[in-house]
Each structure stands twice: as structure tokens, then as C-alpha cells.
């Protein structure tokens, strides 16, 4: 999805996208599914592009549910995600690397910068990256998940197993059993 910058008004430009209405978001979901990120709910994106030349800022919020596998018990579950982000957009006027920095003014220096060329910004790769960034490093199906027994492999959420001693939760062992 490419936003033409010339058509934007100076100041804030708000957009609302959803995979229900916008085919490019459905394509994005497909691209994510190929990376084992399975969105189960539909993807909603609120985007605010602020144009204050020479600066452009992109602020957004993503809302979706995604299939995750619990790092403790290896059960899959649906995780609701609400992810906000804020980026600076920098126009690449000269592709020589040394020149890149010059196109970013002081004001946007504290934000993560996404570079773009030409007169449009492609939202698809930006939102794809933000979805990936929003995913938890170690998802847990619920805070008190007891995980699986390291000795017999039984799900301790279903009750204590017969083993005398259970190891502490081991996320890696559970994940090793999981194949996307
Ligand atoms: Zn769990
Ligand atoms: Zn056991």
C-alpha cells in the first residue's frame, strides 16, 4: 500500500485500514503466515502520517489476534495484541550512504527512521515489521501456566503427574516440540 506524499496535506493525515476492507492487508496477513505468524482475527491498522516538511512522521496502532504457542505448556492459544509505534520517515535524496543522514533533521533523530525513495511511502513493509516487533519473545498462555513435566511430558495444568520431582519450567523444551 503506497501513500503518495504529494497528495497529503501539511500536518496530520489520518488513515484507518482493516483486512476486512483492504486487500493489501489481507496480502500482508498471507506474507506473515508464511513466516509462521498466523493472525486469527483480522488486522486493523490506524495510521497517522504527519507532514512537516522536510520531516515526515508516522504514528500508528495495530490491533489483531495472533496464534501463539505457549513457551511453558506448548499449547497454542490466541493472543490479543495492541501495538503502538512511532517512526520518522526520511527521504533518500541521494542514495550515496554518506548522504543519508543529511536528510534527517534534528527533530526526528530520536525516532527510529525508515528511509523511502521517490514520492511515496510503502506502508506494507513498515506494518509487517511492526507486527513482527509486537510479538512477545516468550509467549505464555496464561500467567499461571504450569507447563509440562520435564520427565514424563504430561501437561501439569491438567494436574500433577506421578513423577517425584518436577523441574522448573523449561521454555526451550516445550518450544522444541513445536513445529509451525
Ligand atoms: Zn501454557
Ligand atoms: Zn512427570
Short mmCIF file of C-alpha atoms and ligand atoms in Angstrom, two decimals:
data_model
loop_
_atom_site.label_atom_id
_atom_site.label_comp_id
_atom_site.label_asym_id
_atom_site.label_seq_id
_atom_site.Cartn_x
_atom_site.Cartn_y
_atom_site.Cartn_z
CA UNK A 1 0.00 0.00 0.00
CA UNK A 2 1.71 3.15 -1.19
CA UNK A 3 0.85 6.57 0.14
CA UNK A 4 1.66 9.40 -2.25
CA UNK A 5 3.24 12.17 -0.24
CA UNK A 6 2.40 14.95 -2.67
CA UNK A 7 -1.32 14.36 -2.05
CA UNK A 8 -1.00 14.70 1.70
CA UNK A 9 -1.87 17.92 3.40
CA UNK A 10 0.61 19.60 5.69
CA UNK A 11 0.04 18.42 9.24
CA UNK A 12 -1.79 15.28 10.25
CA UNK A 13 -3.25 12.80 7.79
CA UNK A 14 -5.22 10.00 9.40
CA UNK A 15 -5.94 6.63 7.84
CA UNK A 16 -7.88 3.62 9.02
CA UNK A 17 -7.26 0.26 7.41
CA UNK A 18 -8.63 -3.20 8.10
CA UNK A 19 -8.06 -6.54 6.45
CA UNK A 20 -11.82 -6.73 6.09
CA UNK A 21 -11.86 -3.77 3.73
CA UNK A 22 -8.33 -3.51 2.42
CA UNK A 23 -6.98 -6.33 0.24
CA UNK A 24 -3.39 -5.20 0.76
CA UNK A 25 -3.74 -6.01 4.46
CA UNK A 26 -5.01 -9.46 3.56
CA UNK A 27 -1.86 -9.85 1.43
CA UNK A 28 0.16 -8.75 4.44
CA UNK A 29 -1.53 -11.42 6.56
CA UNK A 30 -0.57 -14.01 3.95
CA UNK A 31 3.04 -12.83 3.97
CA UNK A 32 3.08 -13.08 7.77
CA UNK A 33 1.52 -16.55 7.70
CA UNK A 34 4.44 -17.66 5.55
CA UNK A 35 6.69 -16.59 8.42
CA UNK A 36 4.61 -18.66 10.87
CA UNK A 37 2.78 -15.60 12.17
CA UNK A 38 -0.87 -16.59 11.96
CA UNK A 39 -3.33 -13.80 12.52
CA UNK A 40 -6.61 -15.27 13.67
CA UNK A 41 -8.82 -12.21 13.92
CA UNK A 42 -8.25 -9.81 11.06
CA UNK A 43 -5.77 -6.97 11.22
CA UNK A 44 -6.73 -3.39 11.97
CA UNK A 45 -4.33 -0.52 11.47
CA UNK A 46 -4.71 3.08 12.48
CA UNK A 47 -2.09 5.27 10.84
CA UNK A 48 -1.32 8.95 11.24
CA UNK A 49 1.14 10.44 8.79
CA UNK A 50 2.31 13.89 9.74
CA UNK A 51 3.88 16.03 7.08
CA UNK A 52 6.04 18.89 8.33
CA UNK A 53 8.48 19.29 5.52
CA UNK A 54 11.22 18.29 5.34
CA UNK A 55 10.09 15.86 8.05
CA UNK A 56 7.51 13.13 7.90
CA UNK A 57 6.35 11.20 10.93
CA UNK A 58 4.38 8.01 11.03
CA UNK A 59 2.42 7.08 14.11
CA UNK A 60 0.24 4.05 14.24
CA UNK A 61 -1.58 1.40 16.19
CA UNK A 62 -2.08 -2.20 15.14
CA UNK A 63 -4.77 -4.41 16.58
CA UNK A 64 -5.11 -8.12 15.90
CA UNK A 65 -5.12 -11.56 17.46
CA UNK A 66 -2.35 -13.96 16.66
CA UNK A 67 -1.86 -17.66 17.18
CA UNK A 68 0.94 -18.28 19.65
CA UNK A 69 2.39 -21.35 21.23
CA UNK A 70 2.86 -21.25 24.96
CA UNK A 71 6.53 -21.45 25.94
CA UNK A 72 5.62 -23.48 29.01
CA UNK A 73 2.96 -25.99 28.02
CA UNK A 74 3.34 -25.88 24.19
CA UNK A 75 -0.42 -25.44 23.73
CA UNK A 76 -1.43 -22.95 21.08
CA UNK A 77 -3.61 -20.03 22.04
CA UNK A 78 -4.85 -16.79 20.55
CA UNK A 79 -3.09 -13.69 21.86
CA UNK A 80 -4.76 -10.27 21.51
CA UNK A 81 -2.20 -7.62 20.51
CA UNK A 82 -2.46 -3.86 20.57
CA UNK A 83 0.79 -2.35 19.36
CA UNK A 84 1.59 1.32 19.02
CA UNK A 85 4.58 2.68 17.12
CA UNK A 86 6.14 5.95 16.09
CA UNK A 87 8.67 6.38 13.31
CA UNK A 88 10.44 9.10 11.45
CA UNK A 89 10.41 8.87 7.68
CA UNK A 90 13.44 10.16 5.85
CA UNK A 91 13.52 10.93 2.19
CA UNK A 92 16.52 9.49 0.44
CA UNK A 93 17.55 12.23 -1.93
CA UNK A 94 20.92 10.85 -2.65
CA UNK A 95 21.47 7.13 -2.50
CA UNK A 96 25.11 7.58 -1.52
CA UNK A 97 25.29 6.27 2.04
CA UNK A 98 27.17 9.25 3.40
CA UNK A 99 24.32 11.49 2.38
CA UNK A 100 21.59 9.60 4.18
CA UNK A 101 21.99 11.31 7.48
CA UNK A 102 21.67 14.76 5.97
CA UNK A 103 18.08 14.11 5.00
CA UNK A 104 17.03 13.65 8.64
CA UNK A 105 16.54 16.80 10.63
CA UNK A 106 17.34 17.05 14.34
CA UNK A 107 13.74 16.68 15.31
CA UNK A 108 13.38 13.15 14.03
CA UNK A 109 16.74 11.96 15.28
CA UNK A 110 15.34 10.32 18.39
CA UNK A 111 12.91 8.13 16.49
CA UNK A 112 13.59 5.02 14.51
CA UNK A 113 13.96 6.08 10.93
CA UNK A 114 12.52 4.42 7.87
CA UNK A 115 14.00 5.58 4.58
CA UNK A 116 11.99 5.96 1.46
CA UNK A 117 12.73 6.93 -2.10
CA UNK A 118 10.63 8.81 -4.59
CA UNK A 119 7.35 10.44 -3.67
CA UNK A 120 5.58 7.64 -1.90
CA UNK A 121 5.87 5.60 1.25
CA UNK A 122 5.05 1.90 1.12
CA UNK A 123 3.15 1.02 4.29
CA UNK A 124 3.15 -2.76 3.77
CA UNK A 125 6.78 -3.50 4.76
CA UNK A 126 6.56 -0.99 7.61
CA UNK A 127 3.46 -2.60 9.09
CA UNK A 128 4.85 -6.08 8.51
CA UNK A 129 7.91 -5.19 10.55
CA UNK A 130 5.77 -3.67 13.29
CA UNK A 131 3.65 -6.83 13.56
CA UNK A 132 6.84 -8.86 13.96
CA UNK A 133 8.19 -6.42 16.55
CA UNK A 134 4.96 -6.58 18.53
CA UNK A 135 5.11 -10.33 19.14
CA UNK A 136 6.22 -11.41 22.60
CA UNK A 137 9.62 -13.01 22.91
CA UNK A 138 8.31 -15.76 25.18
CA UNK A 139 4.54 -16.09 24.93
CA UNK A 140 2.70 -17.69 27.83
CA UNK A 141 -0.90 -18.89 27.51
CA UNK A 142 -1.77 -17.54 30.96
CA UNK A 143 0.33 -16.11 33.80
CA UNK A 144 -0.10 -19.18 35.99
CA UNK A 145 0.55 -21.80 33.31
CA UNK A 146 2.33 -24.72 35.00
CA UNK A 147 3.94 -26.07 31.86
CA UNK A 148 4.80 -29.66 31.11
CA UNK A 149 6.68 -32.14 33.22
CA UNK A 150 10.27 -32.50 32.06
CA UNK A 151 10.34 -36.20 32.90
CA UNK A 152 7.05 -37.60 31.64
CA UNK A 153 5.85 -34.77 29.44
CA UNK A 154 2.38 -34.53 30.94
CA UNK A 155 0.60 -31.20 30.99
CA UNK A 156 0.78 -30.04 34.58
CA UNK A 157 -2.22 -27.75 34.04
CA UNK A 158 -4.27 -30.94 33.93
CA UNK A 159 -2.99 -31.99 37.31
CA UNK A 160 0.18 -33.20 38.99
CA UNK A 161 1.91 -36.17 37.36
CA UNK A 162 3.35 -39.25 39.08
CA UNK A 163 6.97 -38.09 38.89
CA UNK A 164 8.54 -37.35 42.26
CA UNK A 165 10.30 -34.19 41.30
CA UNK A 166 9.44 -31.80 38.51
CA UNK A 167 11.97 -29.47 37.00
CA UNK A 168 11.24 -25.82 36.82
CA UNK A 169 9.51 -24.70 33.68
CA UNK A 170 11.64 -25.05 30.64
CA UNK A 171 10.52 -22.93 27.73
CA UNK A 172 13.06 -24.36 25.33
CA UNK A 173 11.97 -27.94 25.83
CA UNK A 174 8.37 -27.01 25.15
CA UNK A 175 9.25 -25.00 22.07
CA UNK A 176 11.41 -27.76 20.67
CA UNK A 177 8.31 -29.91 20.34
CA UNK A 178 6.54 -27.30 18.31
CA UNK A 179 6.63 -27.16 14.53
CA UNK A 180 4.83 -24.41 12.72
ZN1 LIG B 1 0.76 -22.67 28.78
ZN1 LIG B 2 6.03 -36.21 35.26
#
